[in-house]
CSV table of C-alpha atoms in Angstrom, one decimal:
chain,number,residue,atom,x,y,z
A,1,MET,CA,290.6,47.1,68.4
A,2,ASP,CA,287.5,47.6,66.9
A,3,ASN,CA,284.3,46.3,67.8
A,4,TYR,CA,284.2,44.4,65.5
A,5,ALA,CA,287.6,42.8,66.5
A,6,ARG,CA,287.2,42.9,70.2
A,7,SER,CA,283.2,40.8,69.6
A,8,LEU,CA,285.9,38.3,68.2
A,9,GLU,CA,288.7,38.0,70.0
A,10,ALA,CA,285.7,38.2,73.2
A,11,ALA,CA,284.1,34.7,70.9
A,12,ARG,CA,287.8,33.3,70.5
A,13,GLN,CA,288.4,32.9,74.2
A,14,HIS,CA,285.4,31.2,75.3
A,15,PHE,CA,286.3,28.8,73.1
A,16,LEU,CA,289.8,28.7,74.2
A,17,GLU,CA,288.1,28.5,78.2
A,18,TYR,CA,286.3,24.5,76.6
A,19,ASP,CA,288.5,21.2,76.6
A,20,SER,CA,288.9,21.0,73.5
A,21,ALA,CA,289.1,17.4,73.7
A,22,LEU,CA,285.5,16.8,75.9
A,23,LEU,CA,284.2,19.5,71.9
A,24,ALA,CA,284.8,17.6,69.5
A,25,LYS,CA,282.9,14.5,70.9
A,26,ARG,CA,279.9,16.3,70.0
A,27,PRO,CA,277.9,15.6,67.2
A,28,GLY,CA,278.8,17.3,63.5
A,29,MET,CA,282.3,17.5,65.3
A,30,GLY,CA,285.9,15.5,64.8
A,31,ALA,CA,289.8,15.6,66.0
A,32,SER,CA,292.9,16.1,63.6
A,33,GLY,CA,295.3,15.9,65.5
A,34,PRO,CA,296.3,20.1,66.8
A,35,TYR,CA,292.4,20.6,64.9
A,36,LEU,CA,288.7,19.9,65.8
A,37,THR,CA,287.5,19.3,62.8
A,38,THR,CA,283.8,20.3,61.6
A,39,CYS,CA,282.1,21.8,58.0
A,40,PHE,CA,279.8,25.0,57.9
A,41,LEU,CA,278.2,24.8,54.3
A,42,GLY,CA,280.0,22.5,52.1
A,43,ALA,CA,283.7,23.2,53.0
A,44,ASP,CA,285.6,21.5,55.5
A,45,THR,CA,286.6,23.4,58.9
A,46,ARG,CA,289.5,23.2,61.2
A,47,ILE,CA,289.9,25.3,64.8
A,48,ALA,CA,292.7,25.2,66.4
A,49,ARG,CA,292.6,23.7,69.7
A,50,GLU,CA,295.5,26.6,71.1
A,51,THR,CA,294.5,29.0,69.3
A,52,GLY,CA,290.8,29.0,67.9
A,53,ARG,CA,292.1,29.9,64.7
A,54,VAL,CA,288.9,29.0,62.0
A,55,THR,CA,290.1,28.1,58.3
A,56,PHE,CA,287.2,26.2,55.9
A,57,SER,CA,288.7,24.3,52.2
A,58,ARG,CA,286.8,22.7,50.0
A,59,ASP,CA,290.9,20.7,48.8
A,60,GLY,CA,291.1,18.8,51.4
A,61,PHE,CA,293.7,22.1,52.9
A,62,GLU,CA,295.4,22.2,50.0
A,63,THR,CA,294.7,25.5,49.8
A,64,PHE,CA,292.5,27.2,52.7
A,65,TRP,CA,291.3,30.8,54.1
A,66,GLU,CA,291.1,32.7,57.2
A,67,ALA,CA,287.3,32.7,58.2
A,68,ASN,CA,286.1,36.4,57.9
A,69,TYR,CA,283.9,38.1,60.6
A,70,THR,CA,279.7,36.2,59.8
A,71,GLU,CA,282.1,32.9,59.4
A,72,ALA,CA,284.1,33.4,63.1
A,73,LEU,CA,281.5,34.2,64.7
A,74,SER,CA,278.6,31.9,63.2
A,75,VAL,CA,281.7,28.4,63.4
A,76,TYR,CA,282.1,29.4,67.5
A,77,ASP,CA,278.6,30.5,68.9
A,78,TRP,CA,276.7,26.8,67.3
A,79,LEU,CA,280.3,24.8,68.5
A,80,CYS,CA,280.4,26.9,72.1
A,81,ASP,CA,276.5,28.1,72.6
A,82,ARG,CA,274.5,25.6,71.4
A,83,ARG,CA,272.0,23.9,73.9
A,84,PRO,CA,272.4,20.2,75.2
A,85,ASP,CA,268.6,19.8,73.5
A,86,ALA,CA,269.8,21.7,69.5
A,87,VAL,CA,268.1,18.1,67.6
A,88,ALA,CA,267.1,18.7,64.1
A,89,SER,CA,263.5,18.9,63.6
A,90,TRP,CA,263.2,19.0,59.6
A,91,GLU,CA,260.9,21.4,59.4
A,92,PHE,CA,261.1,23.7,58.4
A,93,CYS,CA,259.8,27.6,58.9
A,94,PRO,CA,261.3,31.5,57.7
A,95,VAL,CA,262.9,32.6,60.7
A,96,GLY,CA,260.3,35.8,61.9
A,97,SER,CA,258.5,31.6,62.9
A,98,LEU,CA,260.8,30.6,64.6
A,99,PRO,CA,260.1,29.6,68.4
A,100,GLY,CA,260.7,32.5,70.2
A,101,VAL,CA,261.2,35.2,67.8
A,102,TYR,CA,258.3,37.7,67.8
A,103,VAL,CA,258.6,39.9,65.1
A,104,GLY,CA,256.8,40.0,61.8
A,105,GLY,CA,257.5,39.6,58.3
A,106,SER,CA,258.4,36.9,56.1
A,107,GLY,CA,263.0,36.3,57.7
A,108,LEU,CA,265.3,36.4,56.0
A,109,SER,CA,264.7,37.0,52.0
A,110,MET,CA,265.6,38.5,49.2
A,111,THR,CA,263.8,40.0,45.5
A,112,GLY,CA,264.9,42.2,42.1
A,113,GLY,CA,267.9,43.9,42.0
A,114,THR,CA,270.3,41.3,44.6
A,115,LEU,CA,271.3,37.0,44.0
A,116,ALA,CA,268.2,36.6,43.9
A,117,GLU,CA,269.1,38.3,39.9
A,118,LYS,CA,272.0,36.9,39.9
A,119,ILE,CA,270.1,33.4,40.7
A,120,ASP,CA,267.8,34.6,38.0
A,121,LYS,CA,269.6,35.1,35.0
A,122,SER,CA,271.8,31.8,36.1
A,123,PRO,CA,269.6,28.9,37.5
A,124,LEU,CA,271.9,25.9,36.6
A,125,ALA,CA,274.9,27.8,37.4
A,126,PHE,CA,272.8,28.7,41.4
A,127,SER,CA,272.4,25.3,41.5
A,128,ARG,CA,275.8,23.6,40.6
A,129,ALA,CA,276.7,26.1,43.7
A,130,LEU,CA,273.5,24.4,46.1
A,131,GLY,CA,275.5,21.4,44.8
A,132,ALA,CA,278.9,21.8,45.7
A,133,MET,CA,277.7,23.2,49.3
A,134,GLY,CA,275.7,19.7,49.8
A,135,GLY,CA,272.7,21.2,49.2
A,136,THR,CA,270.4,18.8,47.6
A,137,PRO,CA,267.1,19.7,45.5
A,138,VAL,CA,263.1,20.1,47.5
A,139,PRO,CA,260.6,21.1,46.4
A,140,LEU,CA,260.0,24.3,46.9
A,141,GLY,CA,258.8,27.1,44.6
A,142,ASP,CA,260.6,27.2,41.6
A,143,MET,CA,263.2,26.0,42.5
A,144,GLY,CA,264.2,24.4,46.1
A,145,PHE,CA,267.8,23.1,48.3
A,146,ARG,CA,268.1,21.7,51.7
A,147,LEU,CA,271.5,22.0,52.5
A,148,PRO,CA,273.5,21.3,55.6
A,149,VAL,CA,274.4,24.4,57.9
A,150,PHE,CA,276.9,22.6,60.0
A,151,PRO,CA,276.9,18.8,59.7
A,152,ASP,CA,273.5,18.6,62.2
A,153,LEU,CA,271.7,21.8,62.0
A,154,PRO,CA,270.0,21.6,58.5
A,155,MET,CA,268.1,24.5,56.6
A,156,CYS,CA,266.5,24.4,52.8
A,157,LEU,CA,266.5,27.8,50.5
A,158,LYS,CA,263.3,28.4,48.3
A,159,PHE,CA,263.4,31.0,44.5
A,160,TYR,CA,260.6,31.7,42.7
A,161,HIS,CA,261.7,33.6,39.0
A,162,GLY,CA,260.5,37.5,38.5
A,163,ASP,CA,258.4,37.1,35.6
A,164,GLU,CA,256.3,41.1,34.5
A,165,ASP,CA,254.4,41.0,37.5
A,166,PHE,CA,256.4,40.6,39.8
A,167,PRO,CA,260.6,39.7,40.8
A,168,PRO,CA,262.6,36.9,41.7
A,169,SER,CA,262.9,35.8,45.0
A,170,LEU,CA,264.9,33.7,47.5
A,171,THR,CA,263.6,33.2,50.8
A,172,PHE,CA,265.9,31.3,53.6
A,173,LEU,CA,264.2,28.8,55.7
A,174,TRP,CA,265.4,27.7,58.6
A,175,ASP,CA,264.9,24.3,60.8
A,176,ARG,CA,262.3,24.9,64.1
A,177,ASN,CA,265.1,24.2,66.2
A,178,THR,CA,267.6,26.3,64.5
A,179,LEU,CA,267.8,29.0,68.4
A,180,ARG,CA,269.0,24.8,69.7
A,181,PHE,CA,272.0,25.7,67.9
A,182,VAL,CA,272.1,29.0,67.8
A,183,ARG,CA,271.5,32.8,68.7
A,184,TYR,CA,269.1,34.9,67.3
A,185,GLU,CA,272.0,37.6,65.6
A,186,THR,CA,274.5,34.3,63.8
A,187,VAL,CA,271.4,32.8,62.1
A,188,TYR,CA,271.6,36.4,60.0
A,189,TYR,CA,275.5,36.3,60.6
A,190,ILE,CA,275.0,31.8,58.8
A,191,ALA,CA,272.9,34.0,55.6
A,192,GLY,CA,275.3,37.0,55.5
A,193,CYS,CA,277.8,33.9,55.5
A,194,LEU,CA,275.8,31.0,52.8
A,195,CYS,CA,275.4,34.5,50.0
A,196,ALA,CA,279.0,35.3,50.1
A,197,SER,CA,279.4,31.5,49.0
A,198,VAL,CA,276.3,31.1,46.4
A,199,ARG,CA,278.2,34.3,45.0
A,200,HIS,CA,281.3,32.6,44.6
A,201,GLY,CA,280.1,29.3,43.0
A,202,MET,CA,278.0,31.0,40.9
A,203,GLY,CA,281.2,33.5,39.7
A,204,ALA,CA,278.8,35.4,40.5
A,205,ASP,CA,281.9,37.1,42.6
C-alpha cells in the first residue's frame, strides 16, 4: 500500500469513527437510507455510512463515479474536521491572505499554457461548465464566477483574457473563513478537483 492509499484509508477510518446520524445534521448535509448526502463542486455526493465510500453523480445517480484521492480527502476533511465556528464570511481573498497563512505570493493562479489558455480560447464553454457546477457570474476580472465548494462554503474564480503583453490568467479566491471548514492542504486538493471538473465540463480532458 503506497502513501496515498494509506492516507486515504486513514481518512476513511477517521470518518467511520463518527456517529453518522450526528454528521447528517451538520450544515449542508442530508441522509438517504445507507448514505449521507451533500454536494461537492456541484456534483451530488453520497458517503456510505457503513464503508465510507464516496461517490458522485450529475444525473440523480443513474450513473456515478467513485471519488479519487483528492476528492475523497476533500469530502472527509470538510465533513469530519470542520470547526464549530465554520460559517462563511462571503468575503473572498487569495489563499496566501487567509487568516493564519503566512506565505507570500498571490495564491493559486495559472497563466499561459494551462487551463487559463483553454478558457481564453473557449470562454463560452468555461461559462457553461461553471454554470453546470452551480456557479453564478460575479463582477471579477474579465469573467468571474462564485460557486459552492460545499453547500455552505463558497469560493470565486477570476479570469483575465490574455493580450500581447500578458498571458491569460485564472485566479482562485477563497472565502476568508475557508480554513475553519478544511485544512490548508485541502485547499489545494479542492483547487485540483475544480480544475479537473472545469476541464471535463469544457470537454478539455
